[in-house]
Amino acid sequence: MGIYLPEQNLPEQILPEPSLPCLLTARCQEPLIKISVIAMNPPKPIRRTCFYAGESYDMGASMGHLLFQLMTSMKREVDARMADLGLTDAQWKPLWKIKLGHADTAFELAREMSIDAGAMTRMLDRLAAKGLIERVRSETDRRVVHLRLTAEGEAAAEHIPHVLADVNNDFLRGFTKPEWTQLKESLQRMLLNAQALQEEKAEETE
């Protein structure tokens, strides 16, 4: 099997063997040469499509910038609608996670939301002061304190998924269901690419 790589000065002993084809491009739109590689199970050809070029890069048209702008706008709209319920961004998220059963202790909630224990304690103090949560010591391990929604907390949490659904629907105004499905699948593919990049970096550091 052979591999195409960007043209460079290579030692004569590793120049390609004409009888071995290759198809892997390392970068976009660069001259290609062949290098012979012996492999028992040749991998499938890999090609990377380039949608952007550095010499003509426009940040305003980049996927990353557009996604960032979209998320910023959605967050702003969610925050405004949650404020109508008397909830801040720092308050509705822990309420919703407790409601879903993702966490029931301060430690679990801090880990789930990726914030430090001190900030989480202050946040929970504010929720408790508003009468939305209560702390209940474990009956089996007195060192553990569980978090529970009060009746007021349950009532507030009931509104959260409806607010999130309404904001998403408003931002998807004019989309057809097939377009919505395709958009979700495309974003999921990008997330998988991001995950693959992180795994490649982790392997390189091992």
XYZ file of N, CA, C and O in Angstrom:
824
model
N 0.856 -1.190 0.000
C 0.000 0.000 0.000
C 0.879 1.222 0.000
O 1.972 1.207 0.558
N 0.433 2.328 -0.521
C 1.209 3.548 -0.506
C 0.419 4.666 0.115
O -0.797 4.608 0.206
N 1.106 5.714 0.535
C 0.440 6.860 1.149
C 0.894 8.121 0.433
O 2.078 8.323 0.208
N -0.034 8.995 0.094
C 0.293 10.280 -0.491
C 0.620 11.260 0.618
O -0.129 11.402 1.564
N 1.697 11.960 0.521
C 2.066 12.996 1.473
C 2.498 14.236 0.706
O 2.846 14.165 -0.477
N 2.483 15.434 1.387
C 2.943 16.647 0.706
C 4.360 16.471 0.208
O 5.197 15.860 0.877
N 4.656 17.027 -0.994
C 5.965 16.852 -1.609
C 7.050 17.492 -0.768
O 6.899 18.592 -0.266
N 8.129 16.793 -0.566
C 9.267 17.301 0.173
C 10.493 16.501 -0.253
O 10.402 15.505 -0.954
N 11.660 16.937 0.200
C 12.890 16.233 -0.135
C 13.021 15.011 0.742
O 13.183 15.124 1.950
N 12.925 13.826 0.143
C 12.967 12.592 0.901
C 14.187 11.781 0.476
O 14.603 11.837 -0.683
N 14.715 11.007 1.411
C 15.834 10.124 1.037
C 15.428 9.177 -0.071
O 14.289 8.714 -0.118
N 16.344 8.877 -0.964
C 16.034 8.067 -2.130
C 15.519 6.692 -1.748
O 14.674 6.133 -2.426
N 15.970 6.145 -0.605
C 15.591 4.778 -0.277
C 14.118 4.629 0.101
O 13.618 3.525 0.184
N 13.388 5.723 0.357
C 11.979 5.565 0.712
C 11.056 6.126 -0.363
O 9.897 6.370 -0.124
N 11.623 6.334 -1.575
C 10.770 6.777 -2.658
C 9.805 5.675 -3.041
O 10.046 4.502 -2.792
N 8.659 6.012 -3.655
C 7.583 5.052 -3.884
C 7.938 3.942 -4.859
O 8.763 4.111 -5.752
N 7.280 2.835 -4.670
C 7.331 1.754 -5.643
C 6.155 1.923 -6.583
O 5.008 1.978 -6.138
N 6.334 2.037 -7.848
C 5.258 2.341 -8.800
C 4.112 1.363 -8.729
O 2.988 1.716 -9.031
N 4.349 0.124 -8.332
C 3.289 -0.869 -8.369
C 2.347 -0.771 -7.185
O 1.334 -1.452 -7.136
N 2.653 0.082 -6.197
C 1.820 0.158 -4.998
C 1.015 1.453 -5.005
O 1.570 2.537 -4.874
N -0.311 1.367 -5.138
C -1.140 2.583 -5.177
C -1.299 3.176 -3.790
O -1.079 2.531 -2.793
N -1.714 4.415 -3.717
C -1.990 5.033 -2.435
C -3.054 6.093 -2.569
O -3.312 6.569 -3.644
N -3.644 6.463 -1.417
C -4.738 7.414 -1.467
C -4.899 8.300 -0.239
O -5.960 8.819 -0.087
N -4.033 8.414 0.686
C -4.271 9.218 1.888
C -3.641 10.598 1.731
O -2.467 10.710 1.493
N -4.426 11.651 1.858
C -3.892 13.004 1.781
C -3.735 13.548 3.180
O -4.642 13.466 3.998
N -2.599 14.135 3.463
C -2.346 14.682 4.786
C -2.845 16.105 4.908
O -3.263 16.542 5.951
N -2.771 16.867 3.809
C -3.264 18.235 3.826
C -4.001 18.493 2.520
O -3.973 17.687 1.593
N -4.687 19.644 2.465
C -5.517 19.934 1.299
C -4.757 20.690 0.227
O -3.945 21.558 0.525
N -5.037 20.357 -1.004
C -4.560 21.091 -2.160
C -3.040 21.261 -2.150
O -2.511 22.347 -2.347
N -2.298 20.206 -1.895
C -0.853 20.246 -1.953
C -0.376 19.163 -2.914
O -1.044 18.156 -3.112
N 0.795 19.323 -3.532
C 1.310 18.284 -4.424
C 1.446 16.974 -3.682
O 1.776 16.953 -2.496
N 1.201 15.879 -4.346
C 1.239 14.577 -3.724
C 2.327 13.702 -4.327
O 2.558 13.728 -5.528
N 3.008 12.935 -3.481
C 3.913 11.902 -3.958
C 3.558 10.628 -3.244
O 2.768 10.631 -2.302
N 4.142 9.499 -3.667
C 3.826 8.217 -3.059
C 5.000 7.677 -2.269
O 6.142 7.802 -2.659
N 4.670 7.063 -1.130
C 5.672 6.379 -0.326
C 5.158 4.968 -0.096
O 4.029 4.775 0.325
N 5.977 3.978 -0.361
C 5.525 2.604 -0.202
C 5.518 2.223 1.261
O 6.417 2.561 2.013
N 4.443 1.549 1.666
C 4.296 1.079 3.042
C 3.769 -0.340 2.991
O 2.832 -0.629 2.247
N 4.347 -1.229 3.768
C 3.883 -2.613 3.805
C 2.889 -2.759 4.933
O 3.146 -2.371 6.065
N 1.708 -3.313 4.635
C 0.672 -3.506 5.656
C -0.092 -4.771 5.337
O -0.370 -5.075 4.198
N -0.455 -5.508 6.383
C -1.217 -6.735 6.202
C -2.644 -6.429 5.789
O -3.219 -7.083 4.940
N -3.258 -5.422 6.451
C -4.628 -5.054 6.154
C -4.673 -3.583 5.761
O -4.754 -2.712 6.634
N -4.619 -3.265 4.481
C -4.610 -1.871 4.051
C -5.863 -1.142 4.514
O -6.973 -1.652 4.366
N -5.715 0.057 5.134
C -6.894 0.815 5.571
C -7.643 1.388 4.383
O -7.097 1.497 3.285
N -8.872 1.769 4.616
C -9.661 2.385 3.565
C -9.084 3.767 3.251
O -8.531 4.426 4.122
N -9.233 4.225 2.012
C -8.739 5.553 1.661
C -9.386 6.633 2.523
O -10.580 6.565 2.820
N -8.602 7.624 2.935
C -9.104 8.720 3.751
C -8.850 10.021 3.018
O -7.739 10.287 2.605
N -9.881 10.804 2.863
C -9.714 12.106 2.236
C -10.375 13.162 3.114
O -11.473 12.971 3.605
N -9.695 14.263 3.329
C -10.248 15.358 4.102
C -10.626 16.480 3.165
O -9.784 16.976 2.405
N -11.887 16.886 3.209
C -12.350 17.983 2.374
C -12.093 19.294 3.086
O -12.440 19.450 4.250
N -11.506 20.247 2.389
C -11.232 21.558 2.974
C -12.301 22.557 2.519
O -12.448 22.807 1.328
N -13.009 23.120 3.477
C -14.027 24.120 3.172
C -13.498 25.538 3.373
O -14.112 26.498 2.918
N -12.374 25.652 4.080
C -11.786 26.961 4.352
C -10.305 26.946 3.991
O -9.652 25.913 4.084
N -9.790 28.104 3.595
C -8.366 28.248 3.300
C -7.853 29.475 4.041
O -8.546 30.501 4.130
N -6.653 29.352 4.585
C -6.114 30.427 5.399
C -5.997 31.744 4.666
O -6.284 32.810 5.227
N -5.615 31.690 3.388
C -5.395 32.928 2.637
C -6.695 33.671 2.323
O -6.670 34.851 1.979
N -7.835 32.977 2.417
C -9.117 33.639 2.132
C -10.101 33.486 3.287
O -11.304 33.609 3.106
N -9.575 33.226 4.498
C -10.436 32.934 5.645
C -11.231 34.162 6.083
O -10.685 35.247 6.279
N -12.537 33.978 6.227
C -13.444 35.028 6.709
C -14.083 34.524 7.995
O -14.910 33.615 7.966
N -13.702 35.093 9.139
C -14.191 34.596 10.417
C -15.709 34.652 10.513
O -16.344 33.770 11.072
N -16.305 35.694 9.926
C -17.755 35.831 9.996
C -18.501 34.709 9.298
O -19.665 34.456 9.600
N -17.842 34.044 8.359
C -18.479 32.943 7.628
C -18.028 31.590 8.140
O -18.443 30.559 7.598
N -17.207 31.568 9.182
C -16.699 30.290 9.677
C -17.752 29.572 10.510
O -18.582 30.195 11.167
N -17.704 28.248 10.476
C -18.662 27.441 11.212
C -18.557 27.699 12.718
O -19.568 27.829 13.416
N -17.320 27.775 13.218
C -17.141 28.008 14.640
C -17.743 29.321 15.087
O -18.406 29.397 16.131
N -17.519 30.384 14.315
C -18.053 31.700 14.675
C -19.577 31.696 14.630
O -20.238 32.250 15.530
N -20.148 31.072 13.610
C -21.606 31.021 13.489
C -22.226 30.250 14.653
O -23.250 30.663 15.220
N -21.600 29.123 15.020
C -22.113 28.345 16.148
C -22.004 29.122 17.456
O -22.899 29.070 18.299
N -20.897 29.839 17.624
C -20.717 30.647 18.827
C -21.778 31.737 18.904
O -22.374 31.974 19.967
N -22.014 32.422 17.780
C -23.034 33.460 17.745
C -24.416 32.894 18.045
O -25.219 33.506 18.763
N -24.687 31.719 17.490
C -25.977 31.074 17.722
C -26.164 30.732 19.194
O -27.212 31.012 19.791
N -25.146 30.110 19.803
C -25.240 29.723 21.208
C -25.362 30.942 22.119
O -26.090 30.922 23.107
N -24.647 32.018 21.779
C -24.741 33.250 22.571
C -26.147 33.824 22.521
O -26.711 34.242 23.549
N -26.728 33.833 21.329
C -28.087 34.355 21.169
C -29.111 33.486 21.893
O -30.036 33.998 22.545
N -28.959 32.171 21.794
C -29.888 31.265 22.468
C -29.781 31.402 23.981
O -30.801 31.434 24.689
N -28.560 31.497 24.493
C -28.368 31.653 25.936
C -29.003 32.943 26.422
O -29.655 32.977 27.487
N -28.821 34.015 25.658
C -29.409 35.300 26.037
C -30.932 35.195 26.114
O -31.559 35.722 27.044
N -31.520 34.506 25.155
C -32.981 34.362 25.135
C -33.466 33.471 26.281
O -34.479 33.767 26.925
N -32.742 32.372 26.532
C -33.109 31.493 27.656
C -33.016 32.254 28.967
O -33.925 32.169 29.816
N -31.945 33.015 29.161
C -31.769 33.768 30.405
C -32.916 34.751 30.624
O -33.418 34.903 31.748
N -33.340 35.416 29.544
C -34.419 36.394 29.659
C -35.722 35.725 30.061
O -36.473 36.244 30.904
N -36.008 34.570 29.497
C -37.268 33.887 29.810
C -37.221 33.231 31.187
O -38.248 33.153 31.878
N -36.042 32.740 31.593
C -35.922 32.176 32.932
C -36.054 33.271 33.988
O -36.569 33.030 35.090
N -35.599 34.486 33.653
C -35.715 35.605 34.592
C -37.170 35.897 34.905
O -37.501 36.338 36.020
N -38.045 35.652 33.935
C -39.476 35.846 34.172
C -39.996 34.876 35.230
O -41.032 35.120 35.859
N -39.280 33.764 35.427
C -39.648 32.791 36.460
C -38.913 33.060 37.770
O -39.064 32.311 38.732
N -38.104 34.113 37.768
C -37.328 34.431 38.954
C -36.075 33.600 39.098
O -35.529 33.471 40.201
N -35.580 33.018 37.975
C -34.410 32.152 38.006
C -33.289 32.737 37.163
O -33.523 33.237 36.065
N -32.066 32.659 37.682
C -30.891 33.054 36.917
C -30.311 31.825 36.233
O -30.710 30.688 36.507
N -29.318 32.066 35.356
C -28.650 30.960 34.674
C -27.999 30.023 35.681
O -27.984 28.805 35.493
N -27.466 30.581 36.753
C -26.782 29.776 37.770
C -27.759 28.997 38.648
O -27.347 28.118 39.398
N -29.052 29.311 38.549
C -30.043 28.669 39.418
C -30.903 27.638 38.711
O -31.190 26.580 39.272
N -31.311 27.905 37.477
C -32.215 26.953 36.834
C -31.512 25.651 36.464
O -32.128 24.576 36.492
N -30.213 25.728 36.142
C -29.493 24.510 35.763
C -29.394 23.500 36.904
O -29.706 22.315 36.713
N -28.968 23.912 38.120
C -28.955 22.922 39.203
C -30.345 22.408 39.555
O -30.505 21.223 39.878
N -31.343 23.269 39.496
C -32.712 22.801 39.757
C -33.111 21.701 38.786
O -33.683 20.676 39.173
N -32.796 21.907 37.512
C -33.176 20.949 36.476
C -32.405 19.645 36.620
O -32.962 18.556 36.438
N -31.130 19.732 36.979
C -30.327 18.521 37.151
C -30.795 17.721 38.372
O -30.805 16.488 38.345
N -31.178 18.405 39.431
C -31.723 17.704 40.599
C -33.058 17.052 40.225
O -33.335 15.906 40.585
N -33.863 17.784 39.477
C -35.160 17.256 39.040
C -34.990 16.001 38.187
O -35.748 15.023 38.338
N -33.984 15.987 37.314
C -33.752 14.843 36.430
C -33.075 13.675 37.148
O -32.980 12.581 36.595
N -32.574 13.929 38.356
C -31.885 12.865 39.088
C -30.433 12.705 38.691
O -29.821 11.679 38.998
N -29.850 13.710 38.024
C -28.448 13.637 37.619
C -27.505 13.808 38.802
O -26.346 13.397 38.738
N -27.986 14.430 39.859
C -27.160 14.651 41.048
C -28.076 14.910 42.238
O -29.128 15.536 42.084
N -27.653 14.433 43.422
C -28.444 14.743 44.616
C -27.569 15.133 45.810
O -28.047 15.169 46.938
N -26.301 15.426 45.526
C -25.413 15.980 46.549
C -24.661 17.155 45.930
O -24.577 17.275 44.700
N -24.115 18.012 46.799
C -23.372 19.166 46.305
C -22.153 18.720 45.497
O -21.826 19.324 44.463
N -21.496 17.657 45.943
C -20.315 17.163 45.230
C -20.682 16.687 43.821
O -20.024 17.030 42.837
N -21.746 15.888 43.723
C -22.169 15.386 42.413
C -22.598 16.523 41.495
O -22.305 16.515 40.295
N -23.280 17.505 42.060
C -23.759 18.625 41.256
C -22.598 19.481 40.757
O -22.597 19.921 39.600
N -21.603 19.700 41.610
C -20.421 20.468 41.203
C -19.686 19.756 40.072
O -19.243 20.384 39.102
N -19.565 18.436 40.185
C -18.902 17.660 39.133
C -19.719 17.695 37.852
O -19.167 17.844 36.752
N -21.017 17.574 37.961
C -21.903 17.563 36.795
C -21.848 18.899 36.046
O -21.913 18.937 34.810
N -21.714 19.994 36.798
C -21.731 21.320 36.189
C -20.336 21.892 35.986
O -20.183 23.022 35.518
N -19.311 21.125 36.368
C -17.912 21.531 36.183
C -17.592 22.871 36.849
O -16.998 23.775 36.241
N -18.008 23.017 38.106
C -17.664 24.203 38.881
C -17.083 23.759 40.216
O -17.275 22.611 40.635
N -16.379 24.650 40.891
C -15.718 24.254 42.130
C -16.723 24.179 43.282
O -17.828 24.742 43.220
N -16.324 23.485 44.337
C -17.217 23.213 45.459
C -17.671 24.491 46.149
O -18.827 24.604 46.579
N -16.768 25.477 46.260
C -17.125 26.726 46.924
C -18.232 27.469 46.197
O -19.195 27.943 46.812
N -18.100 27.563 44.884
C -19.126 28.235 44.078
C -20.446 27.486 44.152
O -21.526 28.104 44.206
N -20.378 26.155 44.165
C -21.599 25.358 44.253
C -22.300 25.580 45.594
O -23.526 25.703 45.655
N -21.537 25.642 46.684
C -22.118 25.862 48.006
C -22.858 27.199 48.057
O -23.984 27.283 48.573
N -22.255 28.240 47.509
C -22.898 29.556 47.495
C -24.169 29.542 46.654
O -25.183 30.155 47.008
N -24.127 28.829 45.515
C -25.296 28.723 44.658
C -26.440 28.006 45.378
O -27.599 28.437 45.333
N -26.097 26.910 46.055
C -27.122 26.146 46.772
C -27.674 26.946 47.948
O -28.866 26.827 48.281
N -26.826 27.761 48.570
C -27.306 28.626 49.654
C -28.379 29.579 49.147
O -29.395 29.812 49.824
N -28.170 30.125 47.946
C -29.153 31.049 47.386
C -30.449 30.331 47.034
O -31.547 30.870 47.242
N -30.333 29.115 46.492
C -31.542 28.344 46.165
C -32.305 27.968 47.426
O -33.545 27.986 47.448
N -31.573 27.641 48.478
C -32.217 27.297 49.751
C -32.890 28.526 50.349
O -33.999 28.442 50.908
N -32.240 29.690 50.226
C -32.812 30.931 50.761
C -34.097 31.306 50.035
O -34.995 31.920 50.631
N -34.196 30.930 48.768
C -35.414 31.203 47.992
C -36.479 30.142 48.220
O -37.572 30.225 47.663
N -36.138 29.118 49.027
C -37.104 28.074 49.325
C -37.303 27.074 48.209
O -38.333 26.390 48.161
N -36.294 26.952 47.311
C -36.426 26.053 46.162
C -35.816 24.675 46.406
O -36.212 23.704 45.758
N -34.846 24.584 47.315
C -34.248 23.291 47.656
C -34.119 23.173 49.177
O -34.210 24.175 49.893
N -33.913 21.955 49.629
C -33.609 21.713 51.027
C -32.508 20.679 51.118
O -32.333 19.862 50.218
N -31.749 20.755 52.198
C -30.671 19.804 52.435
C -31.142 18.785 53.458
O -31.636 19.147 54.529
N -30.978 17.523 53.111
C -31.437 16.431 53.986
C -30.272 15.494 54.252
O -29.696 14.930 53.314
N -29.930 15.315 55.531
C -28.813 14.442 55.875
C -29.193 12.978 55.663
O -30.306 12.562 55.965
N -28.254 12.207 55.106
C -28.501 10.794 54.825
C -28.751 10.025 56.111
O -28.101 10.266 57.139
N -29.698 9.091 56.046
C -29.996 8.268 57.216
C -28.983 7.144 57.371
O -28.807 6.617 58.474
N -28.316 6.766 56.284
C -27.350 5.666 56.351
C -25.917 6.162 56.556
O -25.074 5.427 57.067
N -25.640 7.390 56.142
C -24.307 7.959 56.313
C -24.478 9.425 56.667
O -24.755 10.261 55.802
N -24.312 9.765 57.928
C -24.575 11.114 58.418
C -23.615 12.145 57.833
O -23.857 13.348 57.950
N -22.555 11.694 57.204
C -21.624 12.634 56.574
C -22.155 13.151 55.247
O -21.680 14.180 54.738
N -23.122 12.452 54.665
C -23.655 12.807 53.343
C -24.913 13.645 53.493
O -25.819 13.296 54.262
N -24.966 14.751 52.740
C -26.148 15.620 52.739
C -26.763 15.604 51.345
O -26.107 15.970 50.360
N -27.998 15.145 51.253
C -28.701 15.071 49.975
C -29.441 16.373 49.695
O -29.829 17.100 50.615
N -29.640 16.630 48.403
C -30.380 17.813 47.963
C -31.760 17.391 47.478
O -31.886 16.438 46.706
N -32.771 18.098 47.924
C -34.145 17.795 47.532
C -34.843 19.075 47.085
O -34.622 20.143 47.659
N -35.675 18.971 46.074
C -36.491 20.107 45.672
C -37.661 20.252 46.624
O -38.291 19.266 47.001
N -37.946 21.490 47.018
C -39.145 21.755 47.807
C -40.342 21.793 46.857
O -40.192 21.658 45.636
N -41.521 21.999 47.402
C -42.714 22.115 46.554
C -42.561 23.292 45.595
O -42.927 23.204 44.411
N -42.005 24.396 46.109
C -41.774 25.558 45.238
C -40.723 25.241 44.175
O -40.836 25.676 43.026
N -39.703 24.481 44.568
C -38.679 24.092 43.621
C -39.228 23.185 42.533
O -38.864 23.314 41.356
N -40.086 22.250 42.915
C -40.716 21.365 41.936
C -41.554 22.167 40.949
O -41.526 21.912 39.742
N -42.284 23.152 41.454
C -43.128 23.971 40.585
C -42.278 24.784 39.606
O -42.618 24.903 38.421
N -41.151 25.332 40.099
C -40.273 26.106 39.223
C -39.624 25.204 38.176
O -39.524 25.571 36.992
N -39.189 24.019 38.594
C -38.517 23.092 37.685
C -39.448 22.609 36.581
O -38.990 22.285 35.472
N -40.738 22.556 36.850
C -41.703 22.116 35.841
C -41.722 23.040 34.632
O -42.009 22.609 33.513
N -41.394 24.314 34.843
C -41.429 25.286 33.736
C -40.180 25.217 32.863
O -40.217 25.637 31.700
N -39.078 24.712 33.411
C -37.774 24.792 32.722
C -37.780 24.111 31.351
O -37.370 24.729 30.357
N -38.241 22.848 31.215
C -38.189 22.218 29.880
C -39.075 22.912 28.863
O -38.768 22.917 27.669
N -40.154 23.528 29.320
C -41.042 24.233 28.395
C -40.370 25.504 27.864
O -40.519 25.838 26.671
N -39.643 26.199 28.733
C -38.905 27.382 28.292
C -37.844 26.979 27.262
O -37.722 27.605 26.197
N -37.087 25.925 27.551
C -36.029 25.476 26.643
C -36.606 25.023 25.304
O -36.045 25.316 24.241
N -37.725 24.309 25.347
C -38.361 23.851 24.102
C -38.846 25.027 23.274
O -38.669 25.056 22.044
N -39.440 26.028 23.938
C -39.955 27.196 23.208
C -38.830 27.979 22.539
O -38.971 28.432 21.392
N -37.706 28.134 23.243
C -36.578 28.872 22.655
C -36.040 28.121 21.436
O -35.792 28.718 20.378
N -35.861 26.811 21.564
C -35.390 26.019 20.429
C -36.344 26.126 19.245
O -35.916 26.296 18.097
N -37.631 26.023 19.508
C -38.618 26.100 18.428
C -38.606 27.471 17.756
O -38.748 27.566 16.528
N -38.425 28.534 18.555
C -38.394 29.879 17.972
C -37.166 30.060 17.081
O -37.231 30.732 16.046
N -36.037 29.475 17.468
C -34.829 29.591 16.664
C -34.893 28.708 15.414
O -34.126 28.916 14.480
N -35.789 27.743 15.412
C -35.954 26.864 14.251
C -37.152 27.272 13.395
O -37.602 26.505 12.545
N -37.633 28.453 13.604
C -38.792 28.943 12.856
C -38.516 28.906 11.352
O -37.474 29.365 10.881
N -39.434 28.322 10.598
C -39.287 28.234 9.149
C -38.607 26.971 8.667
O -38.595 26.695 7.466
N -38.033 26.178 9.591
C -37.406 24.912 9.218
C -38.470 23.837 9.018
O -39.484 23.814 9.700
N -38.210 22.932 8.078
C -39.053 21.753 7.937
C -38.518 20.656 8.854
O -37.373 20.743 9.331
N -39.316 19.637 9.080
C -38.837 18.550 9.929
C -37.617 17.851 9.331
O -36.658 17.542 10.055
N -37.588 17.560 8.008
C -36.369 16.972 7.429
C -35.145 17.874 7.607
O -34.046 17.386 7.856
N -35.326 19.197 7.492
C -34.209 20.118 7.680
C -33.713 20.082 9.125
O -32.511 20.142 9.391
N -34.643 20.005 10.058
C -34.294 19.914 11.473
C -33.510 18.636 11.756
O -32.489 18.656 12.446
N -33.982 17.537 11.165
C -33.297 16.253 11.347
C -31.884 16.305 10.757
O -30.918 15.851 11.379
N -31.755 16.861 9.570
C -30.446 16.954 8.919
C -29.500 17.847 9.717
O -28.298 17.545 9.847
N -30.024 18.953 10.254
C -29.191 19.858 11.051
C -28.671 19.139 12.296
O -27.482 19.246 12.627
N -29.537 18.415 12.979
C -29.107 17.668 14.165
C -28.033 16.652 13.820
O -27.025 16.531 14.530
N -28.250 15.918 12.740
C -27.279 14.896 12.339
C -25.935 15.526 11.967
O -24.874 14.973 12.292
N -25.965 16.681 11.312
C -24.719 17.349 10.929
C -23.956 17.812 12.162
O -22.729 17.664 12.243
N -24.665 18.378 13.130
C -24.016 18.826 14.362
C -23.452 17.643 15.149
O -22.363 17.735 15.737
N -24.182 16.537 15.156
C -23.697 15.344 15.843
C -22.427 14.811 15.184
O -21.512 14.337 15.863
N -22.361 14.907 13.855
C -21.146 14.474 13.143
C -19.970 15.366 13.506
O -18.839 14.889 13.674
N -20.209 16.653 13.645
C -19.136 17.558 14.048
C -18.649 17.239 15.460
O -17.451 17.292 15.745
N -19.586 16.892 16.340
C -19.208 16.518 17.705
C -18.364 15.248 17.704
O -17.415 15.116 18.481
N -18.712 14.300 16.844
C -17.915 13.080 16.737
C -16.509 13.389 16.224
O -15.523 12.797 16.677
N -16.401 14.330 15.272
C -15.082 14.740 14.789
C -14.271 15.375 15.912
O -13.062 15.133 16.039
N -14.937 16.188 16.730
C -14.253 16.820 17.856
C -13.759 15.771 18.843
O -12.633 15.857 19.358
N -14.589 14.775 19.097
C -14.197 13.698 20.006
C -13.007 12.920 19.449
O -12.073 12.576 20.183
N -13.018 12.670 18.141
C -11.914 11.938 17.511
C -10.610 12.726 17.615
O -9.542 12.158 17.854
N -10.677 14.053 17.458
C -9.489 14.882 17.572
C -8.899 14.805 18.977
O -7.676 14.719 19.156
N -9.768 14.827 19.990
C -9.294 14.737 21.369
C -8.646 13.384 21.640
O -7.635 13.290 22.335
N -9.237 12.331 21.068
C -8.665 10.993 21.257
C -7.315 10.877 20.580
O -6.394 10.241 21.109
N -7.168 11.493 19.391
C -5.883 11.472 18.696
C -4.819 12.192 19.505
O -3.677 11.717 19.606
N -5.166 13.326 20.113
C -4.212 14.069 20.931
C -3.810 13.273 22.155
O -2.644 13.284 22.568
N -4.789 12.577 22.748
C -4.490 11.756 23.933
C -3.527 10.624 23.585
O -2.627 10.313 24.356
N -3.723 10.027 22.402
C -2.825 8.942 21.965
C -1.420 9.454 21.709
O -0.433 8.764 21.991
N -1.308 10.669 21.189
C 0.011 11.230 20.899
C 0.811 11.509 22.157
O 2.037 11.469 22.148
N 0.103 11.804 23.263
C 0.806 12.122 24.511
C 1.141 10.893 25.326
O 1.847 10.996 26.326
N 0.631 9.733 24.933
C 0.897 8.500 25.683
C 2.310 7.982 25.376
O 2.834 8.158 24.315
